[in-house]
PDB file of N, CA and C in Angstrom:
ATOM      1  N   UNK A  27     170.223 170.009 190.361  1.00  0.00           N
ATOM      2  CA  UNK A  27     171.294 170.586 191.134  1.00  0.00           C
ATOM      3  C   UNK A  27     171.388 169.921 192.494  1.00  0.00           C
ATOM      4  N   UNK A  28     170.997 168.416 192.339  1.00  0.00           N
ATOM      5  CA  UNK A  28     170.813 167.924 193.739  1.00  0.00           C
ATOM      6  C   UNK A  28     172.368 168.093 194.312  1.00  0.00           C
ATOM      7  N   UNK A  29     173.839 168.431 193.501  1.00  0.00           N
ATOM      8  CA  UNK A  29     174.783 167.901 194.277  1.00  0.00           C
ATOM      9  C   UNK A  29     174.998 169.027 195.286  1.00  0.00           C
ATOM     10  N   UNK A  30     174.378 169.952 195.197  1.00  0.00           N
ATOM     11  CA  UNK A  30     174.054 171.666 195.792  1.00  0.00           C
ATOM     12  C   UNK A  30     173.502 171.242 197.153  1.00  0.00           C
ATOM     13  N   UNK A  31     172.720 170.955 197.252  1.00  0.00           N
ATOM     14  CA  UNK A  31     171.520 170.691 198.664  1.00  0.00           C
ATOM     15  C   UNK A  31     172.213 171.112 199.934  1.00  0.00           C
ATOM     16  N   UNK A  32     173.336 170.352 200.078  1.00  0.00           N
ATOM     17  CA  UNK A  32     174.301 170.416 201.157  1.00  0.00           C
ATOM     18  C   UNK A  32     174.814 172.050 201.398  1.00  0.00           C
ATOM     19  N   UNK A  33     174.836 172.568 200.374  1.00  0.00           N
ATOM     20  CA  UNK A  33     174.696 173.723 200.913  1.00  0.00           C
ATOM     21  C   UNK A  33     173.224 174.703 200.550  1.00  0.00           C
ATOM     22  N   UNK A  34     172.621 174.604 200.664  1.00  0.00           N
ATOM     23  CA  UNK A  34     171.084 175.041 200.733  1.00  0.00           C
ATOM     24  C   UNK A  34     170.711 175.483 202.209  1.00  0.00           C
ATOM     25  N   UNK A  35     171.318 174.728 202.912  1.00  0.00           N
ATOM     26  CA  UNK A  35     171.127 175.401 204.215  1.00  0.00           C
ATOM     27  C   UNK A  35     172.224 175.960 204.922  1.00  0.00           C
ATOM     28  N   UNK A  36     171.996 176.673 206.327  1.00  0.00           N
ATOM     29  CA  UNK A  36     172.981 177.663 206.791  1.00  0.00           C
ATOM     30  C   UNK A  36     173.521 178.604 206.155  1.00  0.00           C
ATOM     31  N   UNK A  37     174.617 179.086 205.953  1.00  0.00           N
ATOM     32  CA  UNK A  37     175.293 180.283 205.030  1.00  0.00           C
ATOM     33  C   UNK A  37     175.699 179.968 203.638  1.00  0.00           C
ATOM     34  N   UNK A  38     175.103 179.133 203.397  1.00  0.00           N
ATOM     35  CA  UNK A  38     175.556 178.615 201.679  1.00  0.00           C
ATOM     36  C   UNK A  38     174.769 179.610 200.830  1.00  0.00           C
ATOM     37  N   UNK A  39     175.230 179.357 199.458  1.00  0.00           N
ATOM     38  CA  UNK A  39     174.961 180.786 198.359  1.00  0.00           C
ATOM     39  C   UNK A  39     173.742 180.735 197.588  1.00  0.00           C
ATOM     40  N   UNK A  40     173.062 181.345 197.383  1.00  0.00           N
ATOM     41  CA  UNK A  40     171.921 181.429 196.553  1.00  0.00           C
ATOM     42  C   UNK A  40     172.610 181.490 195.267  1.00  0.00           C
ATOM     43  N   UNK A  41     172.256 180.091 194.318  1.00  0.00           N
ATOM     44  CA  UNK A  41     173.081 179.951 193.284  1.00  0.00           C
ATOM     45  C   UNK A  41     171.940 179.531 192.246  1.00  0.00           C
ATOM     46  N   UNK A  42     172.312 180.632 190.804  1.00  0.00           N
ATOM     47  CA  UNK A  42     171.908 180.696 189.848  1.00  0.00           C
ATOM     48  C   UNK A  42     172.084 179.838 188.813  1.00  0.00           C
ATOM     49  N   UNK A  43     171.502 179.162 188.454  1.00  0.00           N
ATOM     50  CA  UNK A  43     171.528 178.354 187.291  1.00  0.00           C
ATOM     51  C   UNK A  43     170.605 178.316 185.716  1.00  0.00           C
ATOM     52  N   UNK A  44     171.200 177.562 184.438  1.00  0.00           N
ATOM     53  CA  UNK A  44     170.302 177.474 183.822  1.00  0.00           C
ATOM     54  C   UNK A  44     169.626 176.101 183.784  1.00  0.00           C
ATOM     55  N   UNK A  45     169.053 175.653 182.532  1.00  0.00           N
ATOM     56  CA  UNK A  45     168.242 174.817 182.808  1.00  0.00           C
ATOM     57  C   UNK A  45     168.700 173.466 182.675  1.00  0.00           C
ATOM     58  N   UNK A  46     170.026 173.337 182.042  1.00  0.00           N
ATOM     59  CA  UNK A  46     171.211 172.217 181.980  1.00  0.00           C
ATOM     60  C   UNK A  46     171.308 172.016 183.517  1.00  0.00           C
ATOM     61  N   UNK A  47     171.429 172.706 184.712  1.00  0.00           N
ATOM     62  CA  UNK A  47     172.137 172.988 185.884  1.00  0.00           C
ATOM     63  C   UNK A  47     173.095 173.414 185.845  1.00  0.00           C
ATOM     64  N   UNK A  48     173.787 174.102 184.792  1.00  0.00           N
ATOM     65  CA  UNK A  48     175.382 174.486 184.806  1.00  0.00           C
ATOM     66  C   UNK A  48     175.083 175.870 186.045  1.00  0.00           C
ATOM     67  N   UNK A  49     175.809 177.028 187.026  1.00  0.00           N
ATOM     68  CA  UNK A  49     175.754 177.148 187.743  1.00  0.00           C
ATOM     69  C   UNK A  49     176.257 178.832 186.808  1.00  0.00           C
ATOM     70  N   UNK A  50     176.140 179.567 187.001  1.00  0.00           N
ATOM     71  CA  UNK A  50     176.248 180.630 186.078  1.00  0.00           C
ATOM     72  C   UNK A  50     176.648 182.102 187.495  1.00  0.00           C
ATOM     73  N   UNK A  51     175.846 181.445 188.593  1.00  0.00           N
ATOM     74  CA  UNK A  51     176.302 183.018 189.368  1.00  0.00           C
ATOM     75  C   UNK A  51     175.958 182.171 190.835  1.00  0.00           C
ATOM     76  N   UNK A  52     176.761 182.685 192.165  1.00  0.00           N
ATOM     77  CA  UNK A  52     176.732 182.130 193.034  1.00  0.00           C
ATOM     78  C   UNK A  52     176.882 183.471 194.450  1.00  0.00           C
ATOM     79  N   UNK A  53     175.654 183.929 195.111  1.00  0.00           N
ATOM     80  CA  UNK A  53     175.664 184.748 195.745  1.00  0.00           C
ATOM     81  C   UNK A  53     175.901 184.390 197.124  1.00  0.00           C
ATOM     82  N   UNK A  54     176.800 184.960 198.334  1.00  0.00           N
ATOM     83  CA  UNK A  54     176.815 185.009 199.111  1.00  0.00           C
ATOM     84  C   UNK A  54     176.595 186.391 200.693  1.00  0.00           C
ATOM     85  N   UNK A  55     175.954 185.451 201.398  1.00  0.00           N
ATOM     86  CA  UNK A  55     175.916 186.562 202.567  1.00  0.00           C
ATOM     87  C   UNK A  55     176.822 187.075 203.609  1.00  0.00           C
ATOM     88  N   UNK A  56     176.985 187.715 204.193  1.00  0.00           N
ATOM     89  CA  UNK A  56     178.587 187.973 205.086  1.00  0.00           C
ATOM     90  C   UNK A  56     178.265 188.932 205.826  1.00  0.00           C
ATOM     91  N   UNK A  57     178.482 188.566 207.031  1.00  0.00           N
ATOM     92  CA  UNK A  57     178.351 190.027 208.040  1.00  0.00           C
ATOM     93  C   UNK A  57     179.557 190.585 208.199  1.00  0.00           C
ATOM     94  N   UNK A  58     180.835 190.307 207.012  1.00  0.00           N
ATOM     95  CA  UNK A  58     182.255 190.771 207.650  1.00  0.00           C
ATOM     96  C   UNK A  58     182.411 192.006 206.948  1.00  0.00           C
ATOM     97  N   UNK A  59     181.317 192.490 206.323  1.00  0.00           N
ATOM     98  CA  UNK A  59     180.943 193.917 205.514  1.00  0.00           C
ATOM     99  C   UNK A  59     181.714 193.593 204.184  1.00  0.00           C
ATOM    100  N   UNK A  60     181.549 194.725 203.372  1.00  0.00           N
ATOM    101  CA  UNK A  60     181.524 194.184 201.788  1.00  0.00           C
ATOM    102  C   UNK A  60     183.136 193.612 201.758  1.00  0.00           C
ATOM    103  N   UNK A  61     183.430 193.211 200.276  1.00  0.00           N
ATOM    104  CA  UNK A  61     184.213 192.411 200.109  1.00  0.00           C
ATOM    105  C   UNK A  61     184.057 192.517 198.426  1.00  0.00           C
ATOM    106  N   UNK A  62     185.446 192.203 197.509  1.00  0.00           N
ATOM    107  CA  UNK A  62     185.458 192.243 196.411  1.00  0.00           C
ATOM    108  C   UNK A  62     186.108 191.092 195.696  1.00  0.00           C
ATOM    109  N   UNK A  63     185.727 190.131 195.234  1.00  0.00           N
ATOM    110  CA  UNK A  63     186.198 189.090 195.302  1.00  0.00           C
ATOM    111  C   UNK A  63     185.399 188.444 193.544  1.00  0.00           C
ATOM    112  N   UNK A  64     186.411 188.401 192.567  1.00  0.00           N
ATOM    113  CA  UNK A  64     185.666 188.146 191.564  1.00  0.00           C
ATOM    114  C   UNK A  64     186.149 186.300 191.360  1.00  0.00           C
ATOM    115  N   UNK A  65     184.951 185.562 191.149  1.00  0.00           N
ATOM    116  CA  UNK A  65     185.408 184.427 191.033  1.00  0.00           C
ATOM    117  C   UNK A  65     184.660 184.075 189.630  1.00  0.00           C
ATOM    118  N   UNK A  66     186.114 182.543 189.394  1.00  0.00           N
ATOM    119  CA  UNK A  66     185.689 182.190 188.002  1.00  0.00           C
ATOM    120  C   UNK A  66     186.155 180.213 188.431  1.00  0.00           C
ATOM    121  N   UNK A  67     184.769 179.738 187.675  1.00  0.00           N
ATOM    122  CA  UNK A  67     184.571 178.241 187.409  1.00  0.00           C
ATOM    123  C   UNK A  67     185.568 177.545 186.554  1.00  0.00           C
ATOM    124  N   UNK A  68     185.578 176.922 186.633  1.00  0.00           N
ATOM    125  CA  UNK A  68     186.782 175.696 185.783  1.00  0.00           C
ATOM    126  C   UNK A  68     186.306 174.145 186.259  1.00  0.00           C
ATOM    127  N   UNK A  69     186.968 173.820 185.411  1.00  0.00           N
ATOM    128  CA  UNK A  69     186.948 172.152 185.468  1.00  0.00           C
ATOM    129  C   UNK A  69     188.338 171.426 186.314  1.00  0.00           C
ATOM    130  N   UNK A  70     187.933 170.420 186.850  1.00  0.00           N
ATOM    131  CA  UNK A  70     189.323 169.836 187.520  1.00  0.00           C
ATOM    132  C   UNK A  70     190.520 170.004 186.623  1.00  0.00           C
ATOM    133  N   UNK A  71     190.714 169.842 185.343  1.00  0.00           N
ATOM    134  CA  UNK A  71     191.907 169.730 184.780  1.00  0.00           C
ATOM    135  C   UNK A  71     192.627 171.365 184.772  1.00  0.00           C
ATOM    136  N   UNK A  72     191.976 172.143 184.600  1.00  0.00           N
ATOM    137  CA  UNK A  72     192.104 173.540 184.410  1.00  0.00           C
ATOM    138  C   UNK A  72     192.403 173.791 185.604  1.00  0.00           C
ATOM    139  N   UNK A  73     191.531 173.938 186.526  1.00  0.00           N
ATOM    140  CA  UNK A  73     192.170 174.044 188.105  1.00  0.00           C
ATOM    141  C   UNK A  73     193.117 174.010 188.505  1.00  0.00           C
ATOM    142  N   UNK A  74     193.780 172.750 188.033  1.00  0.00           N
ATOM    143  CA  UNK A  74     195.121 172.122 188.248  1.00  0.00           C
ATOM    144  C   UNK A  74     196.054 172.641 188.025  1.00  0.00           C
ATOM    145  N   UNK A  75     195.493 173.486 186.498  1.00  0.00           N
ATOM    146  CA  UNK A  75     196.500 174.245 185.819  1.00  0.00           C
ATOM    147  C   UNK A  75     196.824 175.386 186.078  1.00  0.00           C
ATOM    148  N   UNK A  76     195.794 176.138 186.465  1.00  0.00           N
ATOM    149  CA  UNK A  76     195.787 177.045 187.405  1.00  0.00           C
ATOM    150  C   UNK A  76     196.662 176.950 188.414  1.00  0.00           C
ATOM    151  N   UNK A  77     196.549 176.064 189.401  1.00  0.00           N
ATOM    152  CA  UNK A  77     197.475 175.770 190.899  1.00  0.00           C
ATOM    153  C   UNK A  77     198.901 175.964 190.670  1.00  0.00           C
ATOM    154  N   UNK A  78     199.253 174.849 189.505  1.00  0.00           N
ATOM    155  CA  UNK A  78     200.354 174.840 188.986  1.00  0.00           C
ATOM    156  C   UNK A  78     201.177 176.031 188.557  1.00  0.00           C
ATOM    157  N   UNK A  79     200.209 177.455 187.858  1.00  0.00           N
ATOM    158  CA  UNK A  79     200.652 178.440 187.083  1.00  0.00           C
ATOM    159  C   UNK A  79     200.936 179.414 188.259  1.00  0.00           C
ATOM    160  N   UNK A  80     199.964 179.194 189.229  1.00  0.00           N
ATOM    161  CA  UNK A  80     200.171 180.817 189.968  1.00  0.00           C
ATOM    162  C   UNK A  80     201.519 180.269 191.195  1.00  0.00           C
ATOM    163  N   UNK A  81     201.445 178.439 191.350  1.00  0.00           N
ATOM    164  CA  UNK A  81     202.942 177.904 192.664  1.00  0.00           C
ATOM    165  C   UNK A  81     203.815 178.822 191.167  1.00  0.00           C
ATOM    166  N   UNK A  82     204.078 178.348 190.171  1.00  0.00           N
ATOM    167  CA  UNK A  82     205.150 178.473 189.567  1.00  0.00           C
ATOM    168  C   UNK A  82     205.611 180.320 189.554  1.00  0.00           C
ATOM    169  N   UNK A  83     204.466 180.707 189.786  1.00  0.00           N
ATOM    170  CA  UNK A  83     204.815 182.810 189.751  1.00  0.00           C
ATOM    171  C   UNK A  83     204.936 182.721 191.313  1.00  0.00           C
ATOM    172  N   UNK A  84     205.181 182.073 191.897  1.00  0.00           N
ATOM    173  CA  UNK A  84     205.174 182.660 193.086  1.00  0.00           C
ATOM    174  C   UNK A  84     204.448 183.157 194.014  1.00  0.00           C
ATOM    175  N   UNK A  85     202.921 183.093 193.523  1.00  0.00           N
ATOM    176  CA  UNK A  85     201.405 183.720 193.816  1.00  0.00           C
ATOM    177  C   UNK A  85     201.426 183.246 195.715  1.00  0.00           C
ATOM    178  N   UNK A  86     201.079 183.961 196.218  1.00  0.00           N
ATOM    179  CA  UNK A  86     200.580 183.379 197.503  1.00  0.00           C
ATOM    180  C   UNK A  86     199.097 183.155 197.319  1.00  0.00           C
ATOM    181  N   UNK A  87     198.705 181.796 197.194  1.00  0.00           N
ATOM    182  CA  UNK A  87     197.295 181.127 197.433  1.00  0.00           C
ATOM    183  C   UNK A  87     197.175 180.370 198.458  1.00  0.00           C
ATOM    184  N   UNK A  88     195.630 180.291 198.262  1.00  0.00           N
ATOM    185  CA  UNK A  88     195.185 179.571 199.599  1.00  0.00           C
ATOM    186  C   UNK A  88     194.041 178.344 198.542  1.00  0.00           C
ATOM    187  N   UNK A  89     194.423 177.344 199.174  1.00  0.00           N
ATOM    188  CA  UNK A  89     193.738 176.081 198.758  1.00  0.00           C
ATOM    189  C   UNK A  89     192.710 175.911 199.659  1.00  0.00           C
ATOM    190  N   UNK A  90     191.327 176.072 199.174  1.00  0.00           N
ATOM    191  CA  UNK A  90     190.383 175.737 200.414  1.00  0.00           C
ATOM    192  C   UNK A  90     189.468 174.336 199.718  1.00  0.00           C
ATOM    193  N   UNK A  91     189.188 173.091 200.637  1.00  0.00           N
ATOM    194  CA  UNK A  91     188.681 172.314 200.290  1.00  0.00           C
ATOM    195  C   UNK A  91     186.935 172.332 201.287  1.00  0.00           C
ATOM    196  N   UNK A  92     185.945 172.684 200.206  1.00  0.00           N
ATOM    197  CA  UNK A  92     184.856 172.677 200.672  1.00  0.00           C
ATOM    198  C   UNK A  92     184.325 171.499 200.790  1.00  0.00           C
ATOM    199  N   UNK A  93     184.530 170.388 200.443  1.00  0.00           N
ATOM    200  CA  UNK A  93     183.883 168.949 200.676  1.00  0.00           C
ATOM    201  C   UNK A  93     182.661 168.656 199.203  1.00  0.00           C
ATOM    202  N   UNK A  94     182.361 170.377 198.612  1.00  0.00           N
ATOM    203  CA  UNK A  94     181.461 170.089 197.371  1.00  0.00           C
ATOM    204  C   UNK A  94     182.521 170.342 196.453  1.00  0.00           C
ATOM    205  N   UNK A  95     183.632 171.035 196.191  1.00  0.00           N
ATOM    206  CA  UNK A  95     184.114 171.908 195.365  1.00  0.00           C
ATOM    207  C   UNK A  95     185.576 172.399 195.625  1.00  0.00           C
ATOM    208  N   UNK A  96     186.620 172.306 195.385  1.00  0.00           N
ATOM    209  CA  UNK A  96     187.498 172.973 195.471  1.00  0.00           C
ATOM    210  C   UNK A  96     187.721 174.294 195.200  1.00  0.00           C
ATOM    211  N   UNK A  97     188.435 175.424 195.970  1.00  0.00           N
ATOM    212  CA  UNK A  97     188.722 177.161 195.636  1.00  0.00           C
ATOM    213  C   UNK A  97     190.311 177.351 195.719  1.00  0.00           C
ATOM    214  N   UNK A  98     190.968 178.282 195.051  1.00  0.00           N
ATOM    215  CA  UNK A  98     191.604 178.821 194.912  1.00  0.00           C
ATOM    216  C   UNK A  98     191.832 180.065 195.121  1.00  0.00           C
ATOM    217  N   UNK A  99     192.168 180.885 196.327  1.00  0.00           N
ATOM    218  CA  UNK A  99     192.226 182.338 196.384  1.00  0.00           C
ATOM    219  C   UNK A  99     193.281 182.962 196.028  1.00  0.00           C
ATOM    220  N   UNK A 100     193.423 183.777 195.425  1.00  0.00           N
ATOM    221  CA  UNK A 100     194.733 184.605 195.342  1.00  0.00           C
ATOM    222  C   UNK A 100     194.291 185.964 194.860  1.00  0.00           C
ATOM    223  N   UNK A 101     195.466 187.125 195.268  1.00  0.00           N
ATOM    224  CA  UNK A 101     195.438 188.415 194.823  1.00  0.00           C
ATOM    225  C   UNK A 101     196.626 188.500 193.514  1.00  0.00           C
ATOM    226  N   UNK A 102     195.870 189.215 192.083  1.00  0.00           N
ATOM    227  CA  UNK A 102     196.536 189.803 191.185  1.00  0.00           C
ATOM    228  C   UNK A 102     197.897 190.831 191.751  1.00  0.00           C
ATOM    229  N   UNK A 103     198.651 190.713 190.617  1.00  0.00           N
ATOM    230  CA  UNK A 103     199.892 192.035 191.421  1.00  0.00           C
ATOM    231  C   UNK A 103     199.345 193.283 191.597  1.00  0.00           C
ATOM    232  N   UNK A 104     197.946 194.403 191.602  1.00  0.00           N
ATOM    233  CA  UNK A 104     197.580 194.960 191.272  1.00  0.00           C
ATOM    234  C   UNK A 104     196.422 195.117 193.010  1.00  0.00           C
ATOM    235  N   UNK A 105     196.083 193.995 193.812  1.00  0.00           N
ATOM    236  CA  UNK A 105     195.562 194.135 195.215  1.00  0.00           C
ATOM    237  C   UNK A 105     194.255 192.974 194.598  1.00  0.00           C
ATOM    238  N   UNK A 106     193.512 192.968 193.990  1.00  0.00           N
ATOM    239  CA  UNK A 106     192.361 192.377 193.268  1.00  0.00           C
ATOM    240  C   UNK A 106     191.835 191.032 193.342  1.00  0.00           C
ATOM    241  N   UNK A 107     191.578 191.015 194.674  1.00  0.00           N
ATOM    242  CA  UNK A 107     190.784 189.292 195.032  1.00  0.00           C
ATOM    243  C   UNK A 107     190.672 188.802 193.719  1.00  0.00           C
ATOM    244  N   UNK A 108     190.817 186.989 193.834  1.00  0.00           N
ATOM    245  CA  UNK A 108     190.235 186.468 192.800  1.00  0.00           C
ATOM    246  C   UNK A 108     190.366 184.983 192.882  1.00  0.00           C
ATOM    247  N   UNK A 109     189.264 184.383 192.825  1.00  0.00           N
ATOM    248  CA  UNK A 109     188.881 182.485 192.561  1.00  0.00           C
ATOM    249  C   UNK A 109     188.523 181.965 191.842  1.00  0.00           C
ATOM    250  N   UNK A 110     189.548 180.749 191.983  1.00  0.00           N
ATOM    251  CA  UNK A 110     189.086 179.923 190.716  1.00  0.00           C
ATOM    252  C   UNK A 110     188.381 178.359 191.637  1.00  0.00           C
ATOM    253  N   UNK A 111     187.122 178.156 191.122  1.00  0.00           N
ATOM    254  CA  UNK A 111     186.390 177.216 191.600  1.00  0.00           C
ATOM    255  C   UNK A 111     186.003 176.080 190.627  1.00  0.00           C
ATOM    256  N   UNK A 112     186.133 174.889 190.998  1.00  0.00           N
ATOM    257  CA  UNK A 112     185.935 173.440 190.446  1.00  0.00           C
ATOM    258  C   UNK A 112     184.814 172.692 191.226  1.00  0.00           C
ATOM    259  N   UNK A 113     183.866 171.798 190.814  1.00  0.00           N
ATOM    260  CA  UNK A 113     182.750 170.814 191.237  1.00  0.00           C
ATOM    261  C   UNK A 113     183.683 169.630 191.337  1.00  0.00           C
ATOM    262  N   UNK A 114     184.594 169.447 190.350  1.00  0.00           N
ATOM    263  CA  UNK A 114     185.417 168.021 189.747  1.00  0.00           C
ATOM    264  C   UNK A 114     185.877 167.831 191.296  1.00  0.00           C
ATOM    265  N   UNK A 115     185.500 168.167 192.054  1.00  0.00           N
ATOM    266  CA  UNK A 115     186.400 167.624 193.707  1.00  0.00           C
ATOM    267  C   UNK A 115     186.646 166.220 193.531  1.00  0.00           C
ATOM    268  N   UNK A 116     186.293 165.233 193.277  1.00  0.00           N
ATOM    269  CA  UNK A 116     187.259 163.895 193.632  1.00  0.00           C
ATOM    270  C   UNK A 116     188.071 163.636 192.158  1.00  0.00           C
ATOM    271  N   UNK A 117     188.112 164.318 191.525  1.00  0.00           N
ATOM    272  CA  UNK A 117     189.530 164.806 190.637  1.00  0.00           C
ATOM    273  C   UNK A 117     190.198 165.052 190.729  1.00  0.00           C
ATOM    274  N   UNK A 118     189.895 166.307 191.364  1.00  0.00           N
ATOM    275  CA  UNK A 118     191.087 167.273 192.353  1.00  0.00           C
ATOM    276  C   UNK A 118     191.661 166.900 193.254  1.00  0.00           C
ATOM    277  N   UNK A 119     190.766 165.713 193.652  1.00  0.00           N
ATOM    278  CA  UNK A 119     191.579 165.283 195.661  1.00  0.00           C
ATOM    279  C   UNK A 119     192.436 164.289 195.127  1.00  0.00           C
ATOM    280  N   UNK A 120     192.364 163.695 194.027  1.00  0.00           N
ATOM    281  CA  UNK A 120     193.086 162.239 193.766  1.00  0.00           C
ATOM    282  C   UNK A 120     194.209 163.052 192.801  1.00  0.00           C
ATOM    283  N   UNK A 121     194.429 164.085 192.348  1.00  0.00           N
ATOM    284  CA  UNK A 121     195.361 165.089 191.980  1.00  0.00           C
ATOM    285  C   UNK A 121     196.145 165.475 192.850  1.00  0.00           C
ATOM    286  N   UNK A 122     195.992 165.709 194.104  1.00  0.00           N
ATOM    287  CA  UNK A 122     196.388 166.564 194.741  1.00  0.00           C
ATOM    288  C   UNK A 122     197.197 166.056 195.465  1.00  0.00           C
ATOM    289  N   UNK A 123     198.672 166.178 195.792  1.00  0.00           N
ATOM    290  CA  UNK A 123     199.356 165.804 197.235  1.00  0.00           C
ATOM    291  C   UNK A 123     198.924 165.174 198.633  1.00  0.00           C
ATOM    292  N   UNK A 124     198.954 164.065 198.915  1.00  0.00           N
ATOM    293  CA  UNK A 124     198.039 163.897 200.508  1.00  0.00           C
ATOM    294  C   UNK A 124     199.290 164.879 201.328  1.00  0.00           C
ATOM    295  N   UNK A 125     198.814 165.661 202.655  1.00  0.00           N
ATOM    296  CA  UNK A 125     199.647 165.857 203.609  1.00  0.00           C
ATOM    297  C   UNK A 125     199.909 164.959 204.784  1.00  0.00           C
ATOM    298  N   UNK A 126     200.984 164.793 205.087  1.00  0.00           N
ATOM    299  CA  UNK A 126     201.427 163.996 206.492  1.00  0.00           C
ATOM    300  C   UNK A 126     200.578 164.310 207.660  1.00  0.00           C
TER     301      UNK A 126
END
């Protein structure tokens, strides 16, 4: 899980893995008090598809680029945090729109 390290220190997540390294659960700390936020893994191509599905409903998301990983935030019609997270980051960045 060396591509992890980088976040191993400071506020990065105590992250669960099996013995492949696939990444199975990813805990974080927060002093901004609890928070409900269910997130789910994907691959760059899926991601994409994702981005694509929720611009096309109209979803208000937020694209956050962590430098390990790309996120996706958005709320269900219903109030219900929820992310979709990718490793594939230089997939995603060479996918993605440059901005001006």
């Amino acid at each position: 899980m060396e591509q992890y390290l980088p976040w191993a220190e400071g506020d990065g997540p105590l992250m669960l893995a099996d013995a492949a390294g696939q990444v199975h659960l990813a805990l974080f700390e927060s002093d901004k008090g609890p928070a409900s936020t269910i997130a789910f893994g994907a691959s760059g191509m899926e991601f994409l598809r994702w981005k694509g599905h929720l611009d096309a409903c109209g979803a208000e998301v937020a694209l956050s680029d962590h430098d390990l990983s790309w996120s996706l935030y958005f709320s269900d019609p219903d109030g219900n945090r929820h992310e979709i997270t990718t490793y594939d980051y230089d997939a995603v960045k060479a996918s993605l729109p440059t901005e001006p």
